[in-house]
PDB file of C-alpha atoms in Angstrom:
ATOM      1  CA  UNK A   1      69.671  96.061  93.325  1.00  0.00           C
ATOM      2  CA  UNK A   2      70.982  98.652  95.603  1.00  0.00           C
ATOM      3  CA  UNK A   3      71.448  96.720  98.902  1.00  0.00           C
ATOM      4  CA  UNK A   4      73.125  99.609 101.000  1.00  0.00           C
ATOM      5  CA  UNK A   5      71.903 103.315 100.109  1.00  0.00           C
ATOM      6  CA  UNK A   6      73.630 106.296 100.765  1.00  0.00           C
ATOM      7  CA  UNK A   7      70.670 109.046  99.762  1.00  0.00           C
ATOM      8  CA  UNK A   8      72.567 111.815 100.004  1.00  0.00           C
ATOM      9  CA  UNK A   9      74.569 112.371  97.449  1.00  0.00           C
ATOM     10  CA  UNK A  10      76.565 115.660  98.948  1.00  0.00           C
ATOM     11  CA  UNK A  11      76.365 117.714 102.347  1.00  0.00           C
ATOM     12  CA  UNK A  12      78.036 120.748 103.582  1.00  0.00           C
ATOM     13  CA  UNK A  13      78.159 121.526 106.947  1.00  0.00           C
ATOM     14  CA  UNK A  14      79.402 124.443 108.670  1.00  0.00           C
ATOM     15  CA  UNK A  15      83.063 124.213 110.142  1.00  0.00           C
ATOM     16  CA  UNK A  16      82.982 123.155 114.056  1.00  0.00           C
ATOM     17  CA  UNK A  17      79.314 122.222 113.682  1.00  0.00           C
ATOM     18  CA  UNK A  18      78.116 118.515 113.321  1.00  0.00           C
ATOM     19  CA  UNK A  19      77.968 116.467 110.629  1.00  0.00           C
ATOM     20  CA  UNK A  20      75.636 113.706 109.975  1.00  0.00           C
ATOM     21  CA  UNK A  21      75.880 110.878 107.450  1.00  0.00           C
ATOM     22  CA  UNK A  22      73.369 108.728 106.755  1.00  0.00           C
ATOM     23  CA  UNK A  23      73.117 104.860 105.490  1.00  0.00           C
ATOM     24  CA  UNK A  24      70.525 102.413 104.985  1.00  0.00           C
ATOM     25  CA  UNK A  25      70.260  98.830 103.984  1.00  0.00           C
ATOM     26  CA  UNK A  26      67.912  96.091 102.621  1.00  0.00           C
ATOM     27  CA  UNK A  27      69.785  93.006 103.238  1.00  0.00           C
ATOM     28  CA  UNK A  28      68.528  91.374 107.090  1.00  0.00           C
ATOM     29  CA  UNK A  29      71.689  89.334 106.891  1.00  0.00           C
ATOM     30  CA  UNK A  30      74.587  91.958 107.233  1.00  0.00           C
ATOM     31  CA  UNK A  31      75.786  92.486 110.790  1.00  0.00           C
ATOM     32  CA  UNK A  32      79.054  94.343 110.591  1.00  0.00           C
ATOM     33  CA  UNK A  33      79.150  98.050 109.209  1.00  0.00           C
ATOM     34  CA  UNK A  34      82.460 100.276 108.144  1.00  0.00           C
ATOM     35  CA  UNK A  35      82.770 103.537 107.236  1.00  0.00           C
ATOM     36  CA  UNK A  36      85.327 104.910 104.920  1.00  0.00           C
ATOM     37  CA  UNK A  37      86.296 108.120 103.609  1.00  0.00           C
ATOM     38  CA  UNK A  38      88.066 108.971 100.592  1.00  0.00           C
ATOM     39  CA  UNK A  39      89.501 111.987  99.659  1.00  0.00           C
ATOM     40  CA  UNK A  40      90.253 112.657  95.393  1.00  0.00           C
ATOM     41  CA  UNK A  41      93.068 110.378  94.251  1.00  0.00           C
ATOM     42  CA  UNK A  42      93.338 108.195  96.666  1.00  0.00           C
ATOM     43  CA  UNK A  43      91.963 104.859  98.069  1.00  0.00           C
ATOM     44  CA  UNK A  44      89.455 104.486 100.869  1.00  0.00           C
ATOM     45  CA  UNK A  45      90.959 104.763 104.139  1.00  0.00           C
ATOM     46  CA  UNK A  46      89.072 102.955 107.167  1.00  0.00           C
ATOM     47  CA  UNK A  47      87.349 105.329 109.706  1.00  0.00           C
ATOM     48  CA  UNK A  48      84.833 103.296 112.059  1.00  0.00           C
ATOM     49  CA  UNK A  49      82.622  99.894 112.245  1.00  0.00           C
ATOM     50  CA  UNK A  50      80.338  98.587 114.203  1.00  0.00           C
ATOM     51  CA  UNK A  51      78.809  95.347 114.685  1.00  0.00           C
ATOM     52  CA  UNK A  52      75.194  94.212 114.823  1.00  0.00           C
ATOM     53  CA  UNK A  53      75.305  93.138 118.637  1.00  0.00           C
ATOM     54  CA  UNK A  54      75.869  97.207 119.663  1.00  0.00           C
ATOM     55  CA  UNK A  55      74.010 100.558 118.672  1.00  0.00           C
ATOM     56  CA  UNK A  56      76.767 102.343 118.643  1.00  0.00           C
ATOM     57  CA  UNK A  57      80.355 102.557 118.607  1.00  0.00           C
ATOM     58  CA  UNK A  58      82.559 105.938 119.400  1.00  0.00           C
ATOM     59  CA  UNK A  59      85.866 107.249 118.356  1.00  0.00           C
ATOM     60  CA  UNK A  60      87.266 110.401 119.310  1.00  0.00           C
ATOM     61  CA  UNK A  61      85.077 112.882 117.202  1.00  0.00           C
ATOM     62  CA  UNK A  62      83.518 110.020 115.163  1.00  0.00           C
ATOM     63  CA  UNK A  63      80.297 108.128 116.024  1.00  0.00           C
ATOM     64  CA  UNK A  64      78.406 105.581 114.475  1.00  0.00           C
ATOM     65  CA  UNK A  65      74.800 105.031 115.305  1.00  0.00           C
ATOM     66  CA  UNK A  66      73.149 101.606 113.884  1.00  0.00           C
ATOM     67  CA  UNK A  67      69.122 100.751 114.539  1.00  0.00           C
ATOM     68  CA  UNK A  68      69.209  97.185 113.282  1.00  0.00           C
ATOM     69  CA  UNK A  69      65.199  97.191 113.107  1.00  0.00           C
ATOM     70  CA  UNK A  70      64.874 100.479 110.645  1.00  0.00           C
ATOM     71  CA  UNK A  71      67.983  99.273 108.897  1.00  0.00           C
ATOM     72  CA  UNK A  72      69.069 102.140 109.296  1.00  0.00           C
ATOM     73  CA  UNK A  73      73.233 103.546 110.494  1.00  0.00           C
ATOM     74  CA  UNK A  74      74.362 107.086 110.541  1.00  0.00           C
ATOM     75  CA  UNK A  75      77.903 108.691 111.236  1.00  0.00           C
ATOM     76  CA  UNK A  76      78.201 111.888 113.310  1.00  0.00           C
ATOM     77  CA  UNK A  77      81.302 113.917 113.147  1.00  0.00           C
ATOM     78  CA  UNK A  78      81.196 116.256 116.235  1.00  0.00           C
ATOM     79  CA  UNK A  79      82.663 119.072 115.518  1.00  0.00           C
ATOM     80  CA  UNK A  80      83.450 118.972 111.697  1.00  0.00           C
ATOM     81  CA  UNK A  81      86.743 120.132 110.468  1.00  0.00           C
ATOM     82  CA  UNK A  82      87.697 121.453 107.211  1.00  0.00           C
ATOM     83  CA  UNK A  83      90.067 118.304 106.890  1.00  0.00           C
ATOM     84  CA  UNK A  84      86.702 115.955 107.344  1.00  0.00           C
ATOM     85  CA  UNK A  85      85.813 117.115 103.635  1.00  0.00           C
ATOM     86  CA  UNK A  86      85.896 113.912 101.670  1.00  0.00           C
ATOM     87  CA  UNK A  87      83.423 111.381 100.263  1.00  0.00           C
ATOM     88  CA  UNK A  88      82.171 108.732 102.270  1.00  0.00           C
ATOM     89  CA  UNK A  89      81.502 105.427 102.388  1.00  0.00           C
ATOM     90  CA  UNK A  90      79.224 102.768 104.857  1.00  0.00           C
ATOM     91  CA  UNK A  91      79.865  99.138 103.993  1.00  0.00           C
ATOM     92  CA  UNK A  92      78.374  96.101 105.247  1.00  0.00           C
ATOM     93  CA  UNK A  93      79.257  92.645 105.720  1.00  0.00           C
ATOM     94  CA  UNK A  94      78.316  89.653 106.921  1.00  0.00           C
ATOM     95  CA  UNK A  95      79.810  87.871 109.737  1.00  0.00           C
ATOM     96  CA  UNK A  96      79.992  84.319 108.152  1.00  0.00           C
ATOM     97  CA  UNK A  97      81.315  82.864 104.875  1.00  0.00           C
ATOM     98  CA  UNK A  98      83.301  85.271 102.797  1.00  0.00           C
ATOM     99  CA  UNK A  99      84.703  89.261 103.772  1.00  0.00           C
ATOM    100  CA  UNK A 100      83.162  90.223 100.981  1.00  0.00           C
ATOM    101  CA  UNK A 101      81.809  94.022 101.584  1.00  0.00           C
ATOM    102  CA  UNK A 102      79.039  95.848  99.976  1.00  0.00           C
ATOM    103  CA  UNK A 103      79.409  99.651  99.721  1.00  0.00           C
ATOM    104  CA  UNK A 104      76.669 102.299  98.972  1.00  0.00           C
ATOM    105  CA  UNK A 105      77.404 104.942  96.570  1.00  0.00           C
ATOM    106  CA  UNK A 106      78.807 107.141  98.645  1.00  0.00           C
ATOM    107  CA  UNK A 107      78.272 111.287 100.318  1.00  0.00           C
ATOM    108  CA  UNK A 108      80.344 114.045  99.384  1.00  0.00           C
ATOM    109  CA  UNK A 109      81.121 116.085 102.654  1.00  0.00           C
ATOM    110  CA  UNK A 110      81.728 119.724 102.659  1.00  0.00           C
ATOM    111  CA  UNK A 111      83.069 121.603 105.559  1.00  0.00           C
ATOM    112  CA  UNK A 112      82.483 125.627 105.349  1.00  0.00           C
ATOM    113  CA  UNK A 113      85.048 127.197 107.121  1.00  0.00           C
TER     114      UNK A 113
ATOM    115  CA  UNK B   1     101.630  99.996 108.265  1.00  0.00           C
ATOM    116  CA  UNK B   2      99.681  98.574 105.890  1.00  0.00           C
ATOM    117  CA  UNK B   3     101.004  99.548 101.838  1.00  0.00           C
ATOM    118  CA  UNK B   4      98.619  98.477  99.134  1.00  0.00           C
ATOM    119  CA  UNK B   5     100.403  99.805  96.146  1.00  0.00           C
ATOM    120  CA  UNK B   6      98.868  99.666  92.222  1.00  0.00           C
ATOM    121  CA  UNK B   7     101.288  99.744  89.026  1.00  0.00           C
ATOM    122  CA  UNK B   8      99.752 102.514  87.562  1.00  0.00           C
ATOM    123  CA  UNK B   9      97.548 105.926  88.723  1.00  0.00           C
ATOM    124  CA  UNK B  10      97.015 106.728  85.377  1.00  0.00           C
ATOM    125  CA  UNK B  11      96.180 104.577  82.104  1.00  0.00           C
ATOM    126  CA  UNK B  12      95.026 104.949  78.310  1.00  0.00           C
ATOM    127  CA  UNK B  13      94.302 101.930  76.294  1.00  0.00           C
ATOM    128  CA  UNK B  14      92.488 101.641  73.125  1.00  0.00           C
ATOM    129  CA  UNK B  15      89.554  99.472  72.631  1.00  0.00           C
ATOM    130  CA  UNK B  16      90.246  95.930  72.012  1.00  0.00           C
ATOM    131  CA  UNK B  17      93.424  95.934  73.984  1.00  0.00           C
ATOM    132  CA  UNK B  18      94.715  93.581  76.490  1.00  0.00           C
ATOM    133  CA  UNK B  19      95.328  95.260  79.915  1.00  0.00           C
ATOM    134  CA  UNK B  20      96.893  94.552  82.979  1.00  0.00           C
ATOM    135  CA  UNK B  21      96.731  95.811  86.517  1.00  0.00           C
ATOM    136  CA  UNK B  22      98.732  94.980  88.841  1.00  0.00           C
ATOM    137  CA  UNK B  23      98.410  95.085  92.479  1.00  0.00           C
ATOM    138  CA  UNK B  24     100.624  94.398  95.585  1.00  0.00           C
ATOM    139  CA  UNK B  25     100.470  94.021  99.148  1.00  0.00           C
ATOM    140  CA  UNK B  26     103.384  94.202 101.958  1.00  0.00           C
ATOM    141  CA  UNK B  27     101.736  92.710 104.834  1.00  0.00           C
ATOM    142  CA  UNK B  28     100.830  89.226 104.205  1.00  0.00           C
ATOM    143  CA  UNK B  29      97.457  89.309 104.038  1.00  0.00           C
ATOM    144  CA  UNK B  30      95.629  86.237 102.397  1.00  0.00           C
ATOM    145  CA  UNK B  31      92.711  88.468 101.388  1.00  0.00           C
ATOM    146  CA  UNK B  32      92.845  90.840  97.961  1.00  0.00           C
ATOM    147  CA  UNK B  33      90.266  92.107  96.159  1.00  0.00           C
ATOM    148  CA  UNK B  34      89.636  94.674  93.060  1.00  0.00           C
ATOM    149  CA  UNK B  35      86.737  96.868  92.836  1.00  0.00           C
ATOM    150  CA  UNK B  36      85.530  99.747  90.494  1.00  0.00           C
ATOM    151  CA  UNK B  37      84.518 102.990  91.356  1.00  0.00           C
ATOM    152  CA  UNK B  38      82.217 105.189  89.457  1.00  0.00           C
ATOM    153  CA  UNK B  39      79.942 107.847  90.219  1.00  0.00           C
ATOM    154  CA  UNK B  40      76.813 107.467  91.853  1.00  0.00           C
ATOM    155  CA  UNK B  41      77.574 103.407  91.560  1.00  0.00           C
ATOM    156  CA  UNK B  42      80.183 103.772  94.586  1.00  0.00           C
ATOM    157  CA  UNK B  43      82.539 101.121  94.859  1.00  0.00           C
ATOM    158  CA  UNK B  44      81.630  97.710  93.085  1.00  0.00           C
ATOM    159  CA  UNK B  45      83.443  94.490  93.731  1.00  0.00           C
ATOM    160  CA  UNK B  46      85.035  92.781  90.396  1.00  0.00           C
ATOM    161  CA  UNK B  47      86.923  89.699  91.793  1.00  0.00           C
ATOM    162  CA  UNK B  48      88.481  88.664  95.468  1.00  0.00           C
ATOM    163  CA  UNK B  49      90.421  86.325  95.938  1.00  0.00           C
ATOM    164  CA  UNK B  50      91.340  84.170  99.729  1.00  0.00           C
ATOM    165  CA  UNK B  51      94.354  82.525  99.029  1.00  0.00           C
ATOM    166  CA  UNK B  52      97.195  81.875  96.125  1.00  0.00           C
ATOM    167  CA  UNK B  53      95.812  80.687  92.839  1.00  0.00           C
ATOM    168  CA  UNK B  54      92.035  81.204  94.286  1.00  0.00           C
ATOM    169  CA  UNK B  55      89.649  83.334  92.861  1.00  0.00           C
ATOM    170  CA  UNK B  56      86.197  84.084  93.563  1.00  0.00           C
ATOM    171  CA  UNK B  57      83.580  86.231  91.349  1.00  0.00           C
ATOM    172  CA  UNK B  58      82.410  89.522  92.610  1.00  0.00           C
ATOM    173  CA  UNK B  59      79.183  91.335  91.361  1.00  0.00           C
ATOM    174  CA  UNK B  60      80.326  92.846  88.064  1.00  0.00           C
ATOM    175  CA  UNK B  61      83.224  90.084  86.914  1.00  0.00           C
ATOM    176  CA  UNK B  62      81.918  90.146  83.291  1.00  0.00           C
ATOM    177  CA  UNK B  63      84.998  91.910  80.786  1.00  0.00           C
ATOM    178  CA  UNK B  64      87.292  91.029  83.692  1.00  0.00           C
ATOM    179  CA  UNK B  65      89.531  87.805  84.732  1.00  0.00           C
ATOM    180  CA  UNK B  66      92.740  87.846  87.479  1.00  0.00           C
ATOM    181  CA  UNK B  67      95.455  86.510  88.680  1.00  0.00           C
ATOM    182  CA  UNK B  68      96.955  85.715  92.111  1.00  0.00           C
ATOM    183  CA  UNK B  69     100.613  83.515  91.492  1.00  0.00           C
ATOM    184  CA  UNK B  70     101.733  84.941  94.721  1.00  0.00           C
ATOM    185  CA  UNK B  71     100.269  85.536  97.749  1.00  0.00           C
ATOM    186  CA  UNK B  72     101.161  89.161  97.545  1.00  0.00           C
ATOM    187  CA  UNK B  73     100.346  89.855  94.180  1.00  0.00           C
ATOM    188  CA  UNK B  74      96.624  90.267  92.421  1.00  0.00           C
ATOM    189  CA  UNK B  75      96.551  91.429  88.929  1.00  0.00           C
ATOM    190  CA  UNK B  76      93.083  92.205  87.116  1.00  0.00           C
ATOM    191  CA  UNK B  77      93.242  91.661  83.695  1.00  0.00           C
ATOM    192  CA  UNK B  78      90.735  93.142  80.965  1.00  0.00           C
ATOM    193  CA  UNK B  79      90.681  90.463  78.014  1.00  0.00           C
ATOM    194  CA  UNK B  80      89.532  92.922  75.207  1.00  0.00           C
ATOM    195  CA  UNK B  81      88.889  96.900  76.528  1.00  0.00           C
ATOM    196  CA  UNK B  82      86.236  98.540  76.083  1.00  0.00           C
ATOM    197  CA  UNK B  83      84.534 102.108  76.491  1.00  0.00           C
ATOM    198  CA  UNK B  84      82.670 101.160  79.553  1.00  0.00           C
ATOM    199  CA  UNK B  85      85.432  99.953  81.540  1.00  0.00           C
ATOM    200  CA  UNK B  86      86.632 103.448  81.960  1.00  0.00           C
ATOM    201  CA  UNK B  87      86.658 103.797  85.581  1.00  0.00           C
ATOM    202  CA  UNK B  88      88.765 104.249  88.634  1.00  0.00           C
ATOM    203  CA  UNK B  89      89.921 100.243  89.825  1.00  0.00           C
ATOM    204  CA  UNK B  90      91.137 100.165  93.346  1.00  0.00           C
ATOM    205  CA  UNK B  91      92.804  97.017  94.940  1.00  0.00           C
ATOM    206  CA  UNK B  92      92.726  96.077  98.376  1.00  0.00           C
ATOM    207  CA  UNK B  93      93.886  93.577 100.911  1.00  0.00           C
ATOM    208  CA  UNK B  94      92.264  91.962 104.781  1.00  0.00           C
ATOM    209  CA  UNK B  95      94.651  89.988 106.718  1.00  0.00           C
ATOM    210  CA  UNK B  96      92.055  87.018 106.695  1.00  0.00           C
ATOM    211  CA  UNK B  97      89.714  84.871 108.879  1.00  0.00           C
ATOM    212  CA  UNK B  98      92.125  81.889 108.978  1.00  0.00           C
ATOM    213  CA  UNK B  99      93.628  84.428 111.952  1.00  0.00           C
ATOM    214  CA  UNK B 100      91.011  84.505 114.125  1.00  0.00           C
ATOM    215  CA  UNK B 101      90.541  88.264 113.070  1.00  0.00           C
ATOM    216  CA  UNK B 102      86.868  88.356 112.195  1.00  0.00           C
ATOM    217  CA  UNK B 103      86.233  91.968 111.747  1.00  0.00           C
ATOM    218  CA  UNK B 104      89.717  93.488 110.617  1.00  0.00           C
ATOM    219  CA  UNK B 105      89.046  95.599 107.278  1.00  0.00           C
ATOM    220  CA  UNK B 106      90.107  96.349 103.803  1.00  0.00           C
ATOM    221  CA  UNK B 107      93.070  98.663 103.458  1.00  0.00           C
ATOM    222  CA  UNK B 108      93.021 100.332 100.060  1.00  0.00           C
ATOM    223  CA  UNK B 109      95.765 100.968  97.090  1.00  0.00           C
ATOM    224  CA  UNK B 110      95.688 104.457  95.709  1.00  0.00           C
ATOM    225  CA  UNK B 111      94.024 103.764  92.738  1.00  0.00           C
ATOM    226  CA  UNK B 112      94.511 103.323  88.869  1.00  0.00           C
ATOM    227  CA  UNK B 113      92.283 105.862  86.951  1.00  0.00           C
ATOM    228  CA  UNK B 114      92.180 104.064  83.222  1.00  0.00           C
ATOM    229  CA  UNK B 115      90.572 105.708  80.225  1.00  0.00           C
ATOM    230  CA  UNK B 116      89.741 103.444  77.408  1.00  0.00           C
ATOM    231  CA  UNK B 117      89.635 105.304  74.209  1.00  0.00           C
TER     232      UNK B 117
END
């Protein structure tokens, strides 16, 4: 059972426009969110997070959007750069008991120069 | 900074071998885990562990058993290979409640990419 869904399995997005990732997830219980990105032969590399108490959480050209009631987060990169093609990751977690984190399956991000 | 290295990028093993991967951290962090990645399936947690000689099961530990002797070591070890445990196994490490950090993340090794024939 999926519990965090990442529908989109690739995206490309013209360079300097925006870019818009989107998660979703089942489980009422998570309230902390992470995005990663990966690029091809190497490991995840942390990007942003937000937790349950906020909608939204900026940094520099990355934002993170979360609507706890649709279960619903999304990352906008604003504007995309050719160096923002990677795969990414949301991850959630819950705030209590273990750091365990689960992570969807992942978007492949394409910037068109 | 944070290093999260992994013995090995690249590995082929036979079926029915024993295989060991090693992973180690430089910044004292109490938390490591190992996941797998494979397409569409994203990244899947194996086994994570909180503290020295303490070991807790992920979602997928079946095929798998580790390790952790010293704090900044975590080895994964496959018992007996096989064909579906082809896959790219990434380590990681969190510095750990026990801190008061309740939100710090997972830094990721590079990888191991291992190809059981």
């Amino acid at each position: 059972d999926q519990q965090v869904k990442q529908n989109s399995p690739s995206l490309s997005v013209q360079e300097g426009r925006i870019s818009i990732l989107n998660c979703d997830y089942t489980n009422s219980m998570f309230d902390y969110f992470l995005w990663y990105k990966k690029y091809p032969a190497e490991g995840p590399t942390f990007l942003i997070s937000i937790s349950s108490i906020k909608d939204k959480n900026e940094d520099g050209r990355f934002t993170v959007f979360l609507n706890k009631s649709a279960k619903h987060l999304s990352l906008h990169i604003v504007p995309s750069q050719p160096g923002d093609s990677a795969v990414y990751f949301c991850a959630a977690r819950y705030n209590f008991g273990n750091e365990k984190l689960t992570f969807g399956t992942g978007t492949r991000l394409t910037i068109i120069p | 900074d944070v290093k999260v290295t992994q013995s090995s990028r690249y590995l082929v093993k036979r079926t029915g071998e024993k295989v060991f991967l090693e992973c180690v951290q430089d910044m004292d962090h109490e938390n490591m885990f190992w996941y797998r990645q494979d397409p569409g399936l994203g990244l899947r947690l194996i086994y994570f562990s909180y503290d020295v000689k303490m070991k807790e099961k992920g979602d997928i530990p079946e095929g798998y058993s580790v390790s952790r002797e010293k704090k900044e070591r975590f080895s994964l070890i496959l018992e007996s290979a096989s064909t579906n445990q082809t896959s790219m196994y990434l380590c990681a490490s969190s510095l750990g409640r026990g801190r008061g950090e309740s939100q710090e993340t997972q830094y990721f090794g590079p990888g191991t990419r291992l190809l059981v024939l």
